[in-house]
Coordinates of N, CA and C in Angstrom, one line a residue:
X1 N 44.8 93.3 -79.5 CA 46.2 93.2 -79.2 C 46.8 94.6 -79.2
X2 N 46.0 95.6 -79.5 CA 46.6 97.0 -79.5 C 46.2 97.7 -78.2
X3 N 47.2 98.3 -77.6 CA 47.0 99.0 -76.3 C 47.3 100.4 -76.5
X4 N 46.3 101.3 -76.3 CA 46.6 102.8 -76.2 C 46.7 103.1 -74.8
X5 N 47.6 103.9 -74.4 CA 47.8 104.3 -73.0 C 46.9 105.5 -72.6
X6 N 46.1 105.3 -71.6 CA 45.3 106.5 -71.2 C 46.0 107.2 -70.1
X7 N 46.2 108.5 -70.2 CA 46.9 109.3 -69.2 C 46.0 110.5 -68.9
X8 N 45.5 110.6 -67.7 CA 44.7 111.7 -67.3 C 43.5 112.0 -68.3
X9 N 42.9 110.9 -68.7 CA 41.7 111.1 -69.5 C 42.0 111.2 -71.0
X10 N 43.2 111.5 -71.4 CA 43.6 111.5 -72.8 C 44.3 110.3 -73.2
X11 N 44.1 109.8 -74.3 CA 44.8 108.6 -74.8 C 46.2 109.1 -75.4
X12 N 47.2 108.5 -74.9 CA 48.6 108.9 -75.4 C 48.7 108.6 -76.9
X13 N 49.6 109.3 -77.6 CA 49.7 109.1 -79.0 C 50.2 107.8 -79.4
X14 N 51.1 107.2 -78.5 CA 51.7 105.9 -78.9 C 50.7 104.7 -78.7
X15 N 50.6 103.9 -79.8 CA 49.8 102.7 -79.7 C 50.8 101.6 -80.0
X16 N 50.8 100.6 -79.2 CA 51.7 99.4 -79.3 C 51.0 98.2 -79.9
X17 N 51.4 97.7 -81.0 CA 50.8 96.6 -81.6 C 51.6 95.3 -81.3
X18 N 51.1 94.5 -80.4 CA 51.8 93.3 -79.9 C 51.7 92.2 -81.0
X19 N 52.7 91.4 -81.0 CA 52.7 90.3 -82.0 C 51.9 89.1 -81.6
X20 N 52.2 88.0 -82.2 CA 51.5 86.7 -81.9 C 51.8 86.1 -80.6
X21 N 50.7 85.6 -79.9 CA 50.9 84.9 -78.6 C 50.8 83.4 -78.9
X22 N 51.7 82.6 -78.4 CA 51.7 81.2 -78.5 C 51.4 80.6 -77.1
X23 N 50.4 79.7 -77.1 CA 50.0 79.1 -75.8 C 50.5 77.6 -75.8
X24 N 51.2 77.2 -74.7 CA 51.5 75.8 -74.5 C 50.6 75.3 -73.4
X25 N 49.7 74.4 -73.9 CA 48.6 73.9 -72.9 C 49.2 72.9 -71.9
X26 N 48.6 72.9 -70.7 CA 49.1 71.9 -69.7 C 48.9 70.5 -70.2
X27 N 49.8 69.6 -69.9 CA 49.7 68.2 -70.3 C 48.9 67.5 -69.2
X28 N 48.8 68.0 -68.0 CA 48.1 67.4 -66.9 C 47.0 68.4 -66.4
X29 N 46.6 68.3 -65.1 CA 45.6 69.1 -64.6 C 46.1 70.6 -64.5
X30 N 45.3 71.5 -65.0 CA 45.8 72.9 -65.1 C 45.7 73.5 -63.7
X31 N 46.8 73.9 -63.1 CA 46.9 74.5 -61.8 C 47.4 75.9 -61.8
X32 N 48.2 76.2 -62.8 CA 48.9 77.6 -62.8 C 49.1 78.0 -64.3
X33 N 49.1 79.3 -64.5 CA 49.4 79.9 -65.8 C 50.5 80.9 -65.6
X34 N 51.5 80.7 -66.5 CA 52.7 81.6 -66.4 C 52.9 82.3 -67.8
X35 N 52.9 83.6 -67.8 CA 53.2 84.3 -69.0 C 54.8 84.4 -69.1
X36 N 55.3 84.0 -70.2 CA 56.8 84.0 -70.4 C 57.2 85.0 -71.5
X37 N 58.1 85.9 -71.1 CA 58.5 87.0 -72.0 C 59.9 86.8 -72.6
X38 N 59.9 86.9 -73.9 CA 61.2 86.6 -74.7 C 62.1 87.9 -74.5
X39 N 63.4 87.7 -75.0 CA 64.3 88.8 -75.0 C 64.3 89.6 -76.2
X40 N 65.1 90.7 -76.3 CA 65.1 91.6 -77.4 C 65.4 90.9 -78.7
X41 N 64.5 91.2 -79.7 CA 64.7 90.7 -81.0 C 64.2 89.3 -81.2
X42 N 63.6 88.7 -80.2 CA 63.1 87.3 -80.3 C 61.6 87.3 -80.4
X43 N 61.0 86.2 -80.3 CA 59.5 86.1 -80.4 C 59.0 85.0 -79.4
X44 N 57.7 85.0 -79.3 CA 57.1 84.0 -78.3 C 57.2 82.6 -78.7
X45 N 57.2 82.3 -80.0 CA 57.3 80.9 -80.4 C 58.6 80.2 -80.1
X46 N 59.7 81.0 -80.1 CA 61.0 80.3 -79.8 C 61.0 79.8 -78.4
X47 N 60.5 80.5 -77.4 CA 60.4 80.1 -76.0 C 59.4 79.0 -75.8
X48 N 58.3 79.1 -76.6 CA 57.2 78.0 -76.4 C 57.8 76.7 -76.7
X49 N 58.7 76.6 -77.7 CA 59.3 75.3 -78.1 C 60.1 74.7 -76.9
X50 N 60.8 75.5 -76.2 CA 61.6 75.1 -75.0 C 60.6 74.7 -73.9
X51 N 59.6 75.6 -73.6 CA 58.7 75.4 -72.5 C 57.9 74.1 -72.7
X52 N 57.6 73.8 -73.9 CA 56.9 72.6 -74.3 C 57.6 71.3 -73.7
X53 N 58.9 71.4 -73.6 CA 59.7 70.2 -73.2 C 60.0 70.1 -71.7
X54 N 59.6 71.1 -70.9 CA 60.0 71.0 -69.5 C 58.9 70.3 -68.7
X55 N 59.4 69.5 -67.6 CA 58.4 68.6 -66.9 C 57.6 69.4 -65.9
X56 N 56.7 70.3 -66.3 CA 55.7 70.9 -65.4 C 54.4 70.8 -66.1
X57 N 53.7 69.6 -65.9 CA 52.5 69.3 -66.6 C 51.3 70.1 -66.2
X58 N 51.4 70.8 -65.0 CA 50.3 71.5 -64.5 C 50.3 73.0 -64.9
X59 N 51.3 73.4 -65.6 CA 51.4 74.9 -66.0 C 50.9 75.1 -67.4
X60 N 50.1 76.1 -67.6 CA 49.8 76.6 -69.0 C 50.8 77.7 -69.2
X61 N 51.6 77.7 -70.3 CA 52.5 78.8 -70.6 C 51.9 79.7 -71.7
X62 N 52.0 80.9 -71.5 CA 51.5 81.9 -72.5 C 52.7 82.7 -72.9
X63 N 53.0 82.6 -74.2 CA 54.3 83.3 -74.7 C 53.9 84.3 -75.7
X64 N 53.7 85.6 -75.3 CA 53.4 86.7 -76.2 C 54.6 87.1 -77.0
X65 N 54.4 87.9 -78.0 CA 55.5 88.5 -78.8 C 55.4 90.0 -78.7
X66 N 56.6 90.6 -78.4 CA 56.6 92.1 -78.2 C 56.3 92.8 -79.5
X67 N 55.9 94.1 -79.3 CA 55.7 94.9 -80.5 C 57.1 95.1 -81.3
X68 N 57.0 95.3 -82.6 CA 58.2 95.7 -83.3 C 58.3 97.2 -83.3
X69 N 59.4 97.8 -82.9 CA 59.5 99.2 -82.7 C 61.0 99.6 -83.0
X70 N 61.2 100.9 -83.3 CA 62.6 101.4 -83.4 C 63.3 101.3 -82.0
X71 N 64.5 100.7 -82.0 CA 65.2 100.5 -80.7 C 66.4 101.4 -80.7
X72 N 66.5 102.2 -79.7 CA 67.7 103.2 -79.6 C 69.0 102.4 -79.6
X73 N 69.0 101.3 -78.8 CA 70.3 100.5 -78.7 C 70.8 100.1 -80.1
X74 N 69.8 99.9 -81.1 CA 70.2 99.5 -82.4 C 70.2 100.7 -83.4
X75 N 70.4 101.9 -82.9 CA 70.4 103.1 -83.7 C 69.1 103.4 -84.4
X76 N 68.0 102.9 -83.7 CA 66.7 103.2 -84.2 C 66.2 102.1 -85.2
X77 N 67.0 101.1 -85.4 CA 66.5 100.0 -86.3 C 65.4 99.2 -85.6
X78 N 64.3 98.9 -86.3 CA 63.2 98.2 -85.6 C 63.5 96.8 -85.2
X79 N 63.0 96.4 -84.0 CA 63.2 95.1 -83.5 C 62.0 94.8 -82.6
X80 N 61.8 93.5 -82.3 CA 60.8 93.2 -81.2 C 61.4 93.6 -79.9
X81 N 60.7 94.4 -79.1 CA 61.2 94.9 -77.9 C 60.0 95.3 -77.0
X82 N 60.1 94.9 -75.7 CA 59.0 95.2 -74.8 C 58.9 96.7 -74.4
X83 N 60.1 97.3 -74.5 CA 60.2 98.7 -74.3 C 61.5 99.2 -75.0
X84 N 61.6 100.5 -75.1 CA 62.8 101.0 -75.8 C 64.0 101.1 -74.8
X85 N 65.2 100.7 -75.3 CA 66.4 100.8 -74.4 C 67.5 101.4 -75.2
X86 N 68.3 102.1 -74.4 CA 69.6 102.7 -74.9 C 70.7 101.7 -74.6
X87 N 70.6 101.0 -73.5 CA 71.6 100.0 -73.1 C 70.9 99.0 -72.2
X88 N 71.4 97.7 -72.2 CA 70.7 96.7 -71.4 C 71.3 96.7 -70.0
X89 N 70.9 97.7 -69.2 CA 71.4 97.8 -67.9 C 70.4 98.5 -67.0
X90 N 70.6 98.4 -65.7 CA 69.7 99.0 -64.7 C 69.9 100.5 -64.7
X91 N 71.0 101.0 -65.2 CA 71.3 102.4 -65.2 C 70.7 103.2 -66.4
X92 N 70.2 102.5 -67.4 CA 69.7 103.2 -68.6 C 68.5 104.0 -68.3
X93 N 68.3 105.1 -69.0 CA 67.0 105.9 -68.9 C 65.9 104.9 -69.2
X94 N 64.7 105.1 -68.5 CA 63.6 104.2 -68.7 C 62.5 104.7 -69.5
X95 N 62.0 103.8 -70.4 CA 60.9 104.0 -71.2 C 59.7 103.5 -70.4
X96 N 59.2 104.4 -69.5 CA 58.1 103.9 -68.6 C 56.8 103.7 -69.4
X97 N 56.6 104.4 -70.5 CA 55.4 104.2 -71.3 C 55.4 102.8 -71.9
X98 N 56.6 102.4 -72.5 CA 56.7 101.1 -73.1 C 56.6 100.0 -72.0
X99 N 57.2 100.2 -70.9 CA 57.1 99.2 -69.8 C 55.7 99.1 -69.3
X100 N 55.0 100.2 -69.1 CA 53.6 100.1 -68.7 C 52.7 99.4 -69.7
X101 N 52.9 99.7 -71.0 CA 52.2 99.0 -72.1 C 52.4 97.5 -72.1
X102 N 53.7 97.1 -71.9 CA 54.1 95.7 -71.9 C 53.4 95.0 -70.6
X103 N 53.6 95.6 -69.5 CA 53.0 95.0 -68.2 C 51.5 95.0 -68.3
X104 N 50.9 95.9 -69.0 CA 49.4 95.9 -69.1 C 49.0 94.8 -70.0
X105 N 49.8 94.6 -71.1 CA 49.5 93.5 -72.0 C 49.5 92.1 -71.3
X106 N 50.6 92.0 -70.4 CA 50.7 90.7 -69.7 C 49.5 90.5 -68.7
X107 N 49.2 91.6 -68.0 CA 48.0 91.5 -67.1 C 46.7 91.2 -67.8
X108 N 46.6 91.7 -69.0 CA 45.4 91.4 -69.8 C 45.4 89.9 -70.2
X109 N 46.5 89.4 -70.6 CA 46.6 88.0 -70.9 C 46.2 87.1 -69.8
X110 N 46.5 87.5 -68.5 CA 46.2 86.8 -67.3 C 44.8 87.0 -66.8
X111 N 44.1 88.0 -67.4 CA 42.8 88.4 -66.8 C 41.7 87.4 -67.0
X112 N 41.9 86.5 -68.0 CA 40.8 85.6 -68.3 C 41.0 84.3 -67.6
X113 N 42.1 84.1 -66.8 CA 42.3 82.9 -66.1 C 41.3 82.7 -64.9
X114 N 40.8 81.5 -64.7 CA 39.9 81.2 -63.6 C 40.5 81.6 -62.2
X115 N 39.6 81.9 -61.3 CA 40.1 82.4 -60.0 C 40.9 81.4 -59.2
X116 N 40.7 80.1 -59.4 CA 41.5 79.1 -58.7 C 42.8 78.8 -59.3
X117 N 43.2 79.4 -60.4 CA 44.4 79.2 -61.1 C 45.4 80.2 -60.6
X118 N 46.6 79.7 -60.1 CA 47.7 80.7 -59.7 C 48.3 81.2 -61.0
X119 N 48.7 82.5 -60.9 CA 49.4 83.1 -62.1 C 50.7 83.7 -61.8
X120 N 51.6 83.6 -62.8 CA 53.0 84.1 -62.6 C 53.5 84.7 -63.9
X121 N 54.6 85.4 -63.8 CA 55.3 86.0 -65.0 C 56.7 85.6 -64.9
X122 N 57.3 85.3 -66.1 CA 58.7 85.0 -66.1 C 59.2 85.5 -67.4
X123 N 60.6 85.6 -67.6 CA 61.1 86.1 -68.8 C 62.6 86.0 -68.8
X124 N 63.1 86.2 -70.0 CA 64.6 86.2 -70.3 C 65.1 87.6 -70.7
X125 N 66.2 88.1 -70.1 CA 66.8 89.3 -70.5 C 65.8 90.5 -70.4
X126 N 65.5 91.2 -71.5 CA 64.5 92.3 -71.5 C 63.1 91.8 -71.0
X127 N 62.8 90.5 -71.3 CA 61.6 89.9 -70.8 C 61.6 89.7 -69.3
X128 N 62.8 89.4 -68.8 CA 62.9 89.3 -67.3 C 62.8 90.7 -66.7
X129 N 63.3 91.7 -67.3 CA 63.2 93.1 -66.8 C 61.7 93.5 -66.8
X130 N 60.9 93.1 -67.8 CA 59.5 93.4 -67.9 C 58.7 92.6 -66.8
X131 N 59.2 91.3 -66.6 CA 58.5 90.5 -65.5 C 58.8 91.1 -64.1
X132 N 60.0 91.6 -63.9 CA 60.3 92.2 -62.6 C 59.6 93.6 -62.4
X133 N 59.5 94.3 -63.5 CA 58.7 95.6 -63.5 C 57.3 95.3 -63.1
X134 N 56.7 94.2 -63.8 CA 55.3 93.8 -63.5 C 55.1 93.4 -62.0
X135 N 56.1 92.7 -61.5 CA 56.1 92.3 -60.0 C 56.1 93.5 -59.1
X136 N 56.9 94.6 -59.5 CA 56.9 95.8 -58.7 C 55.5 96.5 -58.8
X137 N 55.0 96.6 -60.0 CA 53.7 97.2 -60.2 C 52.6 96.5 -59.4
X138 N 52.7 95.2 -59.4 CA 51.7 94.4 -58.6 C 51.8 94.8 -57.2
X139 N 53.0 94.9 -56.6 CA 53.1 95.3 -55.2 C 52.6 96.6 -54.9
X140 N 52.9 97.6 -55.8 CA 52.4 99.0 -55.6 C 50.9 99.1 -55.9
X141 N 50.4 98.1 -56.7 CA 49.0 98.1 -57.1 C 48.6 98.9 -58.3
X142 N 49.7 99.5 -58.9 CA 49.4 100.4 -60.1 C 50.6 100.5 -61.0
X143 N 50.4 100.9 -62.2 CA 51.5 101.1 -63.1 C 52.0 102.5 -62.9
X144 N 53.1 102.9 -63.6 CA 53.7 104.2 -63.4 C 52.7 105.3 -63.9
X145 N 51.8 104.9 -64.8 CA 50.9 105.9 -65.3 C 49.6 106.1 -64.4
X146 N 49.6 105.3 -63.3 CA 48.6 105.4 -62.3 C 47.4 104.5 -62.5
X147 N 47.3 103.8 -63.6 CA 46.3 102.8 -63.8 C 46.4 101.6 -62.9
X148 N 45.3 101.0 -62.4 CA 45.5 99.9 -61.4 C 46.0 98.7 -62.1
X149 N 46.9 98.0 -61.4 CA 47.4 96.7 -61.8 C 46.5 95.6 -61.3
X150 N 45.9 94.8 -62.3 CA 44.8 93.9 -61.9 C 45.2 92.5 -61.6
X151 N 46.3 92.0 -62.1 CA 46.6 90.5 -61.9 C 47.1 90.3 -60.5
X152 N 46.7 89.1 -60.0 CA 47.2 88.7 -58.6 C 48.3 87.7 -58.7
X153 N 49.6 88.2 -58.7 CA 50.7 87.4 -59.0 C 51.1 86.5 -57.9
X154 N 51.5 85.2 -58.2 CA 52.0 84.3 -57.2 C 53.5 84.0 -57.4
X155 N 54.1 84.4 -58.5 CA 55.5 84.1 -58.7 C 56.1 85.0 -59.8
X156 N 57.3 85.3 -59.7 CA 58.0 86.1 -60.8 C 59.4 85.4 -61.0
X157 N 59.7 85.1 -62.3 CA 61.0 84.5 -62.6 C 61.8 85.4 -63.6
X158 N 63.0 85.7 -63.3 CA 63.8 86.5 -64.2 C 65.2 85.9 -64.5
X159 N 65.4 85.5 -65.8 CA 66.7 84.9 -66.2 C 67.5 86.0 -67.0
X160 N 68.7 86.2 -66.5 CA 69.6 87.1 -67.2 C 69.0 88.5 -67.4
X161 N 68.4 89.0 -66.4 CA 67.7 90.3 -66.5 C 68.1 91.3 -65.4
X162 N 67.2 92.2 -65.2 CA 67.5 93.3 -64.2 C 66.2 94.0 -63.8
X163 N 66.2 94.7 -62.7 CA 65.0 95.4 -62.3 C 65.0 96.8 -62.9
X164 N 64.1 97.2 -63.8 CA 64.0 98.5 -64.3 C 63.7 99.5 -63.2
X165 N 64.2 100.7 -63.3 CA 63.9 101.9 -62.4 C 63.9 101.5 -61.0
X166 N 65.0 100.8 -60.6 CA 65.1 100.3 -59.2 C 64.9 101.5 -58.2
X167 N 65.4 102.7 -58.5 CA 65.4 103.8 -57.6 C 64.0 104.4 -57.3
X168 N 63.0 104.2 -58.2 CA 61.7 104.8 -58.1 C 60.8 104.0 -57.2
X169 N 61.1 102.7 -56.9 CA 60.1 101.9 -56.3 C 60.0 102.1 -54.8
X170 N 61.1 102.6 -54.1 CA 61.0 102.8 -52.7 C 59.9 103.8 -52.3
X171 N 59.9 104.9 -53.0 CA 59.0 106.0 -52.7 C 57.6 105.5 -53.0
X172 N 57.4 104.7 -54.1 CA 56.1 104.2 -54.6 C 55.5 103.2 -53.5
X173 N 56.4 102.3 -53.0 CA 55.9 101.3 -52.1 C 55.5 101.9 -50.8
X174 N 56.2 103.0 -50.4 CA 55.9 103.5 -49.0 C 54.5 104.1 -48.9
X175 N 54.1 104.7 -50.0 CA 52.8 105.5 -49.9 C 51.5 104.7 -50.1
X176 N 51.6 103.3 -50.2 CA 50.4 102.6 -50.6 C 50.1 101.5 -49.6
X177 N 48.8 101.5 -49.1 CA 48.4 100.5 -48.2 C 48.5 99.1 -48.8
X178 N 49.0 98.2 -48.0 CA 49.1 96.8 -48.5 C 50.3 96.5 -49.4
X179 N 51.0 97.6 -49.9 CA 52.1 97.3 -50.8 C 53.2 96.5 -50.1
X180 N 53.5 96.8 -48.9 CA 54.6 96.1 -48.2 C 54.3 94.7 -48.0
X181 N 53.0 94.4 -47.7 CA 52.6 93.0 -47.6 C 52.7 92.2 -48.9
X182 N 52.2 92.9 -50.0 CA 52.3 92.2 -51.3 C 53.7 91.9 -51.7
X183 N 54.6 92.9 -51.4 CA 56.0 92.7 -51.8 C 56.6 91.6 -51.0
X184 N 56.3 91.6 -49.7 CA 56.9 90.6 -48.8 C 56.5 89.2 -49.2
X185 N 55.3 89.0 -49.7 CA 54.7 87.7 -50.0 C 55.0 87.2 -51.4
X186 N 55.5 88.1 -52.3 CA 55.7 87.7 -53.7 C 57.1 86.9 -53.9
X187 N 57.0 85.6 -54.2 CA 58.3 84.9 -54.5 C 58.9 85.3 -55.8
X188 N 60.2 85.6 -55.8 CA 60.9 86.0 -57.0 C 62.2 85.2 -57.1
X189 N 62.4 84.6 -58.3 CA 63.6 83.8 -58.6 C 64.4 84.6 -59.7
X190 N 65.7 84.9 -59.4 CA 66.6 85.5 -60.4 C 67.7 84.5 -60.7
X191 N 68.0 84.3 -61.9 CA 69.1 83.4 -62.3 C 70.0 84.2 -63.3
X192 N 71.3 84.1 -63.2 CA 72.2 84.9 -64.0 C 73.5 84.2 -64.3
X193 N 74.0 84.2 -65.5 CA 75.3 83.6 -65.8 C 76.4 84.6 -65.5
X194 N 77.5 84.1 -64.9 CA 78.6 84.9 -64.5 C 79.4 85.4 -65.7
X195 N 79.2 84.7 -66.9 CA 79.9 85.1 -68.1 C 79.0 85.8 -69.1
X196 N 77.9 86.4 -68.6 CA 77.0 87.1 -69.4 C 77.6 88.4 -69.9
X197 N 77.8 88.5 -71.3 CA 78.5 89.7 -71.8 C 77.4 90.6 -72.5
X198 N 76.1 90.3 -72.3 CA 75.1 91.2 -72.8 C 74.4 92.0 -71.6
X199 N 74.0 91.3 -70.6 CA 73.5 91.9 -69.4 C 74.4 91.4 -68.3
X200 N 75.3 92.3 -67.8 CA 76.3 91.9 -66.9 C 75.7 91.2 -65.6
X201 N 76.4 90.2 -65.1 CA 76.0 89.5 -63.9 C 75.8 90.5 -62.8
X202 N 76.6 91.5 -62.7 CA 76.5 92.5 -61.6 C 75.1 93.2 -61.6
X203 N 74.5 93.3 -62.8 CA 73.2 94.0 -62.8 C 72.1 93.1 -62.2
X204 N 72.2 91.8 -62.4 CA 71.3 90.8 -61.8 C 71.5 90.8 -60.3
X205 N 72.8 90.8 -59.9 CA 73.1 90.8 -58.5 C 72.6 92.0 -57.8
X206 N 72.8 93.2 -58.4 CA 72.4 94.4 -57.8 C 70.8 94.5 -57.7
X207 N 70.2 94.0 -58.8 CA 68.7 93.9 -58.8 C 68.2 93.1 -57.6
X208 N 68.8 92.0 -57.4 CA 68.4 91.1 -56.3 C 68.6 91.8 -54.9
X209 N 69.7 92.6 -54.7 CA 69.8 93.3 -53.5 C 68.8 94.4 -53.4
X210 N 68.5 95.1 -54.6 CA 67.6 96.2 -54.6 C 66.2 95.7 -54.2
X211 N 65.8 94.5 -54.7 CA 64.5 94.0 -54.4 C 64.4 93.7 -52.9
X212 N 65.5 93.0 -52.4 CA 65.5 92.7 -50.9 C 65.4 94.0 -50.1
X213 N 66.1 95.0 -50.5 CA 66.1 96.2 -49.6 C 64.7 97.0 -49.8
X214 N 64.0 96.7 -50.9 CA 62.6 97.3 -51.0 C 61.6 96.6 -50.2
X215 N 62.0 95.4 -49.6 CA 61.0 94.7 -48.8 C 60.4 93.4 -49.4
X216 N 61.0 93.0 -50.6 CA 60.7 91.7 -51.2 C 61.4 90.7 -50.4
X217 N 60.7 89.9 -49.6 CA 61.4 89.1 -48.6 C 61.7 87.7 -49.1
X218 N 61.1 87.3 -50.3 CA 61.3 85.9 -50.8 C 62.0 86.0 -52.1
X219 N 63.3 86.5 -52.1 CA 64.0 86.6 -53.4 C 65.2 85.6 -53.4
X220 N 65.2 84.8 -54.4 CA 66.3 83.8 -54.6 C 67.2 84.3 -55.8
X221 N 68.5 84.3 -55.6 CA 69.4 84.7 -56.7 C 70.4 83.5 -56.9
X222 N 70.4 83.0 -58.1 CA 71.2 81.9 -58.5 C 72.2 82.3 -59.6
X223 N 73.5 82.1 -59.3 CA 74.6 82.4 -60.3 C 75.1 81.1 -60.9
X224 N 75.5 81.2 -62.2 CA 76.0 80.0 -62.9 C 77.3 80.4 -63.5
X225 N 78.4 79.8 -63.1 CA 79.7 80.1 -63.6 C 79.9 79.6 -65.0
X226 N 80.4 80.4 -65.9 CA 80.6 80.0 -67.3 C 79.4 80.2 -68.2
X227 N 78.3 80.6 -67.6 CA 77.1 80.7 -68.4 C 77.0 82.2 -69.0
X228 N 76.8 82.2 -70.3 CA 76.7 83.5 -71.0 C 75.2 84.0 -71.0
X229 N 74.9 84.7 -72.1 CA 73.5 85.3 -72.2 C 72.6 84.3 -72.9
X230 N 72.4 83.2 -72.3 CA 71.5 82.1 -72.8 C 71.1 81.3 -71.6
X231 N 70.3 80.2 -71.9 CA 69.8 79.4 -70.8 C 70.4 78.0 -71.0
X232 N 70.5 77.2 -69.9 CA 71.0 75.9 -70.0 C 70.0 74.9 -69.2
X233 N 70.1 73.6 -69.4 CA 69.1 72.7 -68.8 C 69.2 72.8 -67.2
X234 N 70.4 73.0 -66.7 CA 70.5 73.1 -65.2 C 69.7 74.2 -64.7
X235 N 69.7 75.4 -65.4 CA 69.0 76.5 -65.0 C 67.5 76.3 -65.1
X236 N 67.1 75.7 -66.2 CA 65.6 75.4 -66.3 C 65.1 74.4 -65.3
X237 N 66.0 73.4 -64.9 CA 65.7 72.5 -63.8 C 65.4 73.2 -62.5
X238 N 66.2 74.2 -62.3 CA 66.1 75.1 -61.1 C 64.8 75.8 -61.1
X239 N 64.4 76.4 -62.3 CA 63.2 77.1 -62.5 C 62.0 76.1 -62.2
X240 N 62.1 74.9 -62.7 CA 61.0 73.9 -62.6 C 60.8 73.6 -61.1
X241 N 61.9 73.3 -60.4 CA 61.8 73.0 -59.0 C 61.2 74.1 -58.2
X242 N 61.7 75.3 -58.5 CA 61.2 76.5 -57.7 C 59.7 76.8 -58.0
X243 N 59.3 76.7 -59.3 CA 57.9 77.0 -59.6 C 57.0 75.9 -58.9
X244 N 57.4 74.7 -59.0 CA 56.6 73.6 -58.3 C 56.4 73.9 -56.9
X245 N 57.5 74.3 -56.2 CA 57.4 74.6 -54.8 C 56.6 75.9 -54.5
X246 N 56.9 77.0 -55.2 CA 56.2 78.2 -54.9 C 54.7 78.3 -55.3
X247 N 54.4 77.6 -56.4 CA 53.0 77.6 -56.9 C 52.2 76.4 -56.3
X248 N 52.9 75.6 -55.5 CA 52.2 74.4 -54.8 C 51.7 73.5 -55.8
X249 N 52.5 73.2 -56.9 CA 52.0 72.3 -58.0 C 52.0 70.8 -57.5
X250 N 51.1 70.1 -58.0 CA 51.0 68.6 -57.7 C 52.1 67.9 -58.6
X251 N 53.1 67.5 -58.0 CA 54.2 66.8 -58.8 C 54.1 65.3 -58.8
X252 N 53.1 64.8 -58.2 CA 52.9 63.3 -58.2 C 52.6 62.8 -59.6
X253 N 52.8 61.5 -59.9 CA 52.5 61.0 -61.2 C 51.0 61.2 -61.6
X254 N 50.1 61.2 -60.5 CA 48.7 61.4 -60.8 C 48.4 62.7 -61.4
X255 N 49.3 63.7 -61.3 CA 49.0 65.0 -61.9 C 48.9 65.0 -63.4
X256 N 49.3 63.9 -64.0 CA 49.2 63.8 -65.5 C 47.8 63.4 -65.9
X257 N 47.0 62.8 -64.9 CA 45.7 62.3 -65.3 C 44.7 63.4 -65.5

């Protein structure tokens, strides 16, 4: 569970100790595995309880828990966080080392899935930011530290989140063979409440535009009026329908057998 970051042959001094991972097994035939990332201060088991109840019998959900670390936003007070943040917005300075460690942890969780199983990443708030960062790394084929990104993503979902370091991806995508094709083919769903007072709706909207302008051609952005920084059944229904369609899941009753 511990990842040390290797940079130029030397291991960086920071080692991140990830918390407990909770797995929700598929109730039907296993066709896809989705790693779902919680928000700041939360843990994997709280999302696993919700994911246990949604009608996608062919998905295995993997719900890791972020490392506990001092968070600048909380004046250095320790909290579970995928990366350090000063503010929950796309304009904040980025902790690329923390983002790389989180995205590497996610790819490692997916690395043991069989070749015929489609894999995706989703998340809420800071977890959504990490999922979108992972999607960008997948398209470029590497993390910010230069290590290769190994998971073959088929879908990315971000609820109440944003795209970290939106400005750096353009240059990254341009210089890599196959990056534009991977970006164009990766389906991304973003959902955001218009009454979100933690991660402003405008950050979600701007991230959606940024992804489209970077060449991600299959980006869906859904807004919910009156929705704050939490999720509602209507939004999860949307996620279910979208994942079924994009991952080509068997939604017939026989899928439970």
